[in-house]
Amino acid sequence: MKLRIALIQMQVEMGNPERNFAHAKEMMEEAMERKPDILVLPETWNTGFFPRENLAGLADKEGKETTRLLSETASRYAVNIVGGSTAVQEGHDIYNRSMVFDRKGDLVSTYDKMHGFSLSGEPGYFRMGNHLSHFTLDGIECSMAICYDIRFPELIRREALAGVDLFFVPAAWPKIRNTHWVRLNQARAIENQFYLAAVNQAGHSGDTDYAGESLLLDPWGEDICHLEDTEEIAYGRMDTDVIKEVRTQINVFRDRRPEWDRVE
């Protein structure tokens, strides 16, 4: 099976959800001019990553605005949407949450970022998630992580062992560590032998210059598409036959020794 994926490398305005929701809508509509099967957005595209003052006032209450926009867009264009992530408030807690919608506009999965980036103080503002996300889009087994999560390979290997063929990584990754961004995503694609769609913020937001460099990688870790650092939309295609080829030639899942792979 082949699916066409659109990477929406969006520039986000810090602390301006109204503008960011409108801009995300514009970019998704632009992306649909080339009729992809899946749209992918970056991390915290509603608020930016992240306004420390009045985050609770800026976060999407119960995710209602995020759900409305993504569900309406998915059903209108009959497209799958991996909604990056938005800052979502539930009760007194704020989550860095991704929502995934199918072609009918139905919510098929949510994922709350599991690892808070301590260098930025994220754990002091967001409540971390406690579950993985495994979902199916057009018959393809999928999963995801958010930004800093990519540094924790045990999480991602767990999903690979569950049969994932397409993995998503929305992020707000700074330019100062852009080499880590590219190499970590390449490593995760190679070691798990799946397609990986990593979508980062672009440009300047708040006090941070973002790396951009969104990329779609094949199971060999090779670029299908790889953006620069400015706002842009790129398209690439995955092919499940390539996954079978890679896993036939170098079958790490058959050859692994789980008794020695466990991490306590």
GROMACS .gro file of C-alpha atoms in nm:
model
  264
    1MET     CA    1   0.000   0.000   0.000
    2LYS     CA    2   0.114   0.353  -0.080
    3LEU     CA    3   0.010   0.668   0.106
    4ARG     CA    4   0.100   1.029   0.034
    5ILE     CA    5   0.193   1.235   0.340
    6ALA     CA    6   0.203   1.615   0.371
    7LEU     CA    7   0.442   1.765   0.625
    8ILE     CA    8   0.314   2.107   0.736
    9GLN     CA    9   0.617   2.292   0.872
   10MET     CA   10   0.436   2.587   1.027
   11GLN     CA   11   0.568   2.905   1.187
   12VAL     CA   12   0.382   2.959   1.513
   13GLU     CA   13   0.320   3.291   1.687
   14MET     CA   14   0.388   3.263   2.058
   15GLY     CA   15   0.082   3.319   2.275
   16ASN     CA   16  -0.161   3.393   1.990
   17PRO     CA   17  -0.401   3.097   1.953
   18GLU     CA   18  -0.652   3.291   1.741
   19ARG     CA   19  -0.393   3.371   1.476
   20ASN     CA   20  -0.241   3.021   1.493
   21PHE     CA   21  -0.573   2.840   1.448
   22ALA     CA   22  -0.647   3.055   1.143
   23HIS     CA   23  -0.301   2.995   1.001
   24ALA     CA   24  -0.317   2.619   1.058
   25LYS     CA   25  -0.647   2.615   0.869
   26GLU     CA   26  -0.490   2.808   0.579
   27MET     CA   27  -0.191   2.575   0.560
   28MET     CA   28  -0.404   2.259   0.571
   29GLU     CA   29  -0.623   2.395   0.292
   30GLU     CA   30  -0.312   2.476   0.088
   31ALA     CA   31  -0.172   2.128   0.150
   32MET     CA   32  -0.493   1.968   0.022
   33GLU     CA   33  -0.443   2.123  -0.323
   34ARG     CA   34  -0.215   1.825  -0.392
   35LYS     CA   35  -0.454   1.574  -0.235
   36PRO     CA   36  -0.238   1.389   0.020
   37ASP     CA   37  -0.373   1.102   0.230
   38ILE     CA   38  -0.236   1.231   0.562
   39LEU     CA   39  -0.167   1.580   0.697
   40VAL     CA   40   0.084   1.624   0.982
   41LEU     CA   41   0.122   1.937   1.197
   42PRO     CA   42   0.399   2.036   1.446
   43GLU     CA   43   0.399   2.053   1.828
   44THR     CA   44   0.198   2.314   2.029
   45TRP     CA   45   0.090   2.499   1.719
   46ASN     CA   46  -0.194   2.674   1.904
   47THR     CA   47   0.011   2.852   2.172
   48GLY     CA   48   0.374   2.807   2.075
   49PHE     CA   49   0.623   2.624   2.298
   50PHE     CA   50   0.538   2.768   2.536
   51PRO     CA   51   0.409   3.089   2.694
   52ARG     CA   52   0.487   3.073   3.066
   53GLU     CA   53   0.256   3.362   3.147
   54ASN     CA   54  -0.114   3.278   3.123
   55LEU     CA   55  -0.066   2.935   2.966
   56ALA     CA   56  -0.391   2.824   3.129
   57GLY     CA   57  -0.573   3.118   2.974
   58LEU     CA   58  -0.433   3.040   2.629
   59ALA     CA   59  -0.471   2.660   2.631
   60ASP     CA   60  -0.759   2.503   2.442
   61LYS     CA   61  -1.030   2.420   2.695
   62GLU     CA   62  -1.095   2.045   2.677
   63GLY     CA   63  -0.948   2.055   2.326
   64LYS     CA   64  -1.276   2.180   2.180
   65GLU     CA   65  -1.130   2.428   1.929
   66THR     CA   66  -0.864   2.180   1.815
   67THR     CA   67  -1.126   1.909   1.772
   68ARG     CA   68  -1.358   2.138   1.579
   69LEU     CA   69  -1.095   2.256   1.332
   70LEU     CA   70  -0.928   1.921   1.270
   71SER     CA   71  -1.249   1.719   1.254
   72GLU     CA   72  -1.414   1.963   1.013
   73THR     CA   73  -1.105   1.974   0.790
   74ALA     CA   74  -1.066   1.595   0.789
   75SER     CA   75  -1.428   1.533   0.695
   76ARG     CA   76  -1.444   1.819   0.443
   77TYR     CA   77  -1.144   1.692   0.247
   78ALA     CA   78  -1.173   1.321   0.335
   79VAL     CA   79  -0.815   1.326   0.466
   80ASN     CA   80  -0.645   1.177   0.772
   81ILE     CA   81  -0.495   1.434   1.009
   82VAL     CA   82  -0.223   1.377   1.266
   83GLY     CA   83  -0.282   1.699   1.451
   84GLY     CA   84   0.069   1.770   1.580
   85SER     CA   85  -0.006   1.880   1.932
   86THR     CA   86  -0.186   2.161   2.109
   87ALA     CA   87  -0.184   2.285   2.467
   88VAL     CA   88  -0.510   2.149   2.608
   89GLN     CA   89  -0.658   2.223   2.951
   90GLU     CA   90  -0.871   1.970   3.137
   91GLY     CA   91  -0.973   2.077   3.484
   92HIS     CA   92  -0.664   2.223   3.650
   93ASP     CA   93  -0.421   2.032   3.428
   94ILE     CA   94  -0.268   2.131   3.095
   95TYR     CA   95  -0.153   1.861   2.851
   96ASN     CA   96   0.070   1.870   2.545
   97ARG     CA   97  -0.178   1.663   2.346
   98SER     CA   98  -0.197   1.521   1.997
   99MET     CA   99  -0.527   1.429   1.834
  100VAL     CA  100  -0.563   1.207   1.527
  101PHE     CA  101  -0.866   1.216   1.297
  102ASP     CA  102  -0.963   0.981   1.016
  103ARG     CA  103  -1.112   1.069   0.678
  104LYS     CA  104  -1.463   1.087   0.824
  105GLY     CA  105  -1.355   1.340   1.085
  106ASP     CA  106  -1.373   1.090   1.370
  107LEU     CA  107  -1.121   1.111   1.654
  108VAL     CA  108  -0.926   0.784   1.642
  109SER     CA  109  -0.649   0.850   1.895
  110THR     CA  110  -0.506   1.094   2.146
  111TYR     CA  111  -0.155   1.106   2.287
  112ASP     CA  112  -0.023   1.321   2.571
  113LYS     CA  113   0.352   1.389   2.560
  114MET     CA  114   0.511   1.152   2.808
  115HIS     CA  115   0.850   1.313   2.871
  116GLY     CA  116   0.863   1.676   2.978
  117PHE     CA  117   1.167   1.873   2.861
  118SER     CA  118   1.316   1.972   3.196
  119LEU     CA  119   1.561   2.224   3.044
  120SER     CA  120   1.264   2.440   2.942
  121GLY     CA  121   1.069   2.380   3.263
  122GLU     CA  122   0.796   2.194   3.075
  123PRO     CA  123   0.713   1.951   3.361
  124GLY     CA  124   0.622   2.249   3.579
  125TYR     CA  125   0.354   2.366   3.334
  126PHE     CA  126   0.222   2.050   3.165
  127ARG     CA  127   0.097   1.723   3.308
  128MET     CA  128   0.276   1.434   3.140
  129GLY     CA  129   0.089   1.153   2.966
  130ASN     CA  130   0.067   0.793   3.083
  131HIS     CA  131  -0.033   0.596   2.773
  132LEU     CA  132   0.100   0.512   2.429
  133SER     CA  133  -0.093   0.576   2.110
  134HIS     CA  134  -0.153   0.299   1.857
  135PHE     CA  135  -0.397   0.366   1.573
  136THR     CA  136  -0.476   0.270   1.215
  137LEU     CA  137  -0.497   0.506   0.917
  138ASP     CA  138  -0.613   0.355   0.586
  139GLY     CA  139  -0.511   0.011   0.709
  140ILE     CA  140  -0.160   0.121   0.814
  141GLU     CA  141  -0.058   0.059   1.177
  142CYS     CA  142   0.065   0.389   1.325
  143SER     CA  143   0.196   0.540   1.645
  144MET     CA  144   0.361   0.860   1.760
  145ALA     CA  145   0.577   1.048   2.007
  146ILE     CA  146   0.617   1.422   2.066
  147CYS     CA  147   0.948   1.608   2.038
  148TYR     CA  148   1.164   1.523   2.347
  149ASP     CA  149   1.006   1.175   2.354
  150ILE     CA  150   1.229   1.086   2.056
  151ARG     CA  151   1.527   1.068   2.295
  152PHE     CA  152   1.366   0.768   2.471
  153PRO     CA  153   1.405   0.474   2.230
  154GLU     CA  154   1.241   0.222   2.465
  155LEU     CA  155   0.905   0.394   2.416
  156ILE     CA  156   0.933   0.380   2.040
  157ARG     CA  157   1.063   0.023   2.023
  158ARG     CA  158   0.761  -0.088   2.223
  159GLU     CA  159   0.533   0.045   1.950
  160ALA     CA  160   0.748  -0.110   1.676
  161LEU     CA  161   0.712  -0.449   1.844
  162ALA     CA  162   0.335  -0.396   1.836
  163GLY     CA  163   0.348  -0.386   1.455
  164VAL     CA  164   0.377  -0.016   1.370
  165ASP     CA  165   0.475   0.068   1.010
  166LEU     CA  166   0.439   0.449   1.024
  167PHE     CA  167   0.555   0.665   1.314
  168PHE     CA  168   0.490   1.037   1.364
  169VAL     CA  169   0.699   1.290   1.560
  170PRO     CA  170   0.554   1.642   1.585
  171ALA     CA  171   0.801   1.881   1.749
  172ALA     CA  172   0.908   2.231   1.846
  173TRP     CA  173   1.281   2.159   1.823
  174PRO     CA  174   1.527   2.451   1.846
  175LYS     CA  175   1.783   2.524   1.577
  176ILE     CA  176   2.065   2.512   1.831
  177ARG     CA  177   2.022   2.131   1.851
  178ASN     CA  178   1.915   2.065   1.493
  179THR     CA  179   2.184   1.798   1.442
  180HIS     CA  180   2.033   1.595   1.727
  181TRP     CA  181   1.687   1.634   1.570
  182VAL     CA  182   1.792   1.486   1.238
  183ARG     CA  183   2.013   1.208   1.373
  184LEU     CA  184   1.772   1.091   1.643
  185ASN     CA  185   1.489   1.061   1.394
  186GLN     CA  186   1.714   0.877   1.150
  187ALA     CA  187   1.819   0.636   1.423
  188ARG     CA  188   1.461   0.565   1.527
  189ALA     CA  189   1.361   0.492   1.166
  190ILE     CA  190   1.662   0.266   1.102
  191GLU     CA  191   1.648   0.063   1.422
  192ASN     CA  192   1.270   0.010   1.402
  193GLN     CA  193   1.252  -0.034   1.024
  194PHE     CA  194   0.946   0.182   0.971
  195TYR     CA  195   0.856   0.506   0.796
  196LEU     CA  196   0.893   0.811   1.017
  197ALA     CA  197   0.727   1.150   0.958
  198ALA     CA  198   0.885   1.417   1.179
  199VAL     CA  199   0.730   1.765   1.158
  200ASN     CA  200   0.891   2.059   1.333
  201GLN     CA  201   0.805   2.425   1.382
  202ALA     CA  202   0.981   2.675   1.157
  203GLY     CA  203   1.120   3.023   1.196
  204HIS     CA  204   1.130   3.237   1.510
  205SER     CA  205   0.875   3.215   1.792
  206GLY     CA  206   0.909   3.375   2.132
  207ASP     CA  207   1.280   3.366   2.218
  208THR     CA  208   1.359   3.061   2.004
  209ASP     CA  209   1.474   2.997   1.651
  210TYR     CA  210   1.334   2.664   1.537
  211ALA     CA  211   1.525   2.413   1.331
  212GLY     CA  212   1.258   2.328   1.080
  213GLU     CA  213   1.417   2.034   0.896
  214SER     CA  214   1.094   1.835   0.895
  215LEU     CA  215   1.155   1.507   0.722
  216LEU     CA  216   0.994   1.189   0.598
  217LEU     CA  217   1.228   0.892   0.631
  218ASP     CA  218   1.202   0.547   0.482
  219PRO     CA  219   1.285   0.228   0.681
  220TRP     CA  220   1.649   0.253   0.569
  221GLY     CA  221   1.666   0.596   0.734
  222GLU     CA  222   1.696   0.771   0.397
  223ASP     CA  223   1.527   1.103   0.322
  224ILE     CA  224   1.212   1.094   0.113
  225CYS     CA  225   1.174   1.465   0.176
  226HIS     CA  226   1.371   1.700   0.401
  227LEU     CA  227   1.281   2.066   0.446
  228GLU     CA  228   1.499   2.362   0.540
  229ASP     CA  229   1.425   2.608   0.823
  230THR     CA  230   1.147   2.824   0.679
  231GLU     CA  231   0.773   2.768   0.673
  232GLU     CA  232   0.688   2.520   0.400
  233ILE     CA  233   0.477   2.218   0.304
  234ALA     CA  234   0.646   1.907   0.167
  235TYR     CA  235   0.504   1.582   0.033
  236GLY     CA  236   0.635   1.227   0.031
  237ARG     CA  237   0.505   0.877  -0.025
  238MET     CA  238   0.533   0.565   0.189
  239ASP     CA  239   0.517   0.214   0.040
  240THR     CA  240   0.459  -0.091   0.260
  241ASP     CA  241   0.647  -0.308   0.009
  242VAL     CA  242   0.967  -0.127   0.108
  243ILE     CA  243   0.906  -0.219   0.473
  244LYS     CA  244   0.877  -0.586   0.377
  245GLU     CA  245   1.199  -0.561   0.174
  246VAL     CA  246   1.397  -0.407   0.461
  247ARG     CA  247   1.270  -0.653   0.720
  248THR     CA  248   1.342  -0.946   0.492
  249GLN     CA  249   1.702  -0.840   0.432
  250ILE     CA  250   1.788  -0.740   0.791
  251ASN     CA  251   1.534  -0.899   1.024
  252VAL     CA  252   1.611  -0.735   1.357
  253PHE     CA  253   1.276  -0.840   1.500
  254ARG     CA  254   1.353  -1.205   1.437
  255ASP     CA  255   1.717  -1.178   1.549
  256ARG     CA  256   1.667  -0.976   1.867
  257ARG     CA  257   1.713  -1.143   2.207
  258PRO     CA  258   1.442  -1.000   2.430
  259GLU     CA  259   1.588  -1.159   2.743
  260TRP     CA  260   1.881  -0.915   2.706
  261ASP     CA  261   1.688  -0.621   2.563
  262ARG     CA  262   1.478  -0.541   2.867
  263VAL     CA  263   1.535  -0.205   3.031
  264GLU     CA  264   1.442  -0.189   3.398
   0.00000   0.00000   0.00000
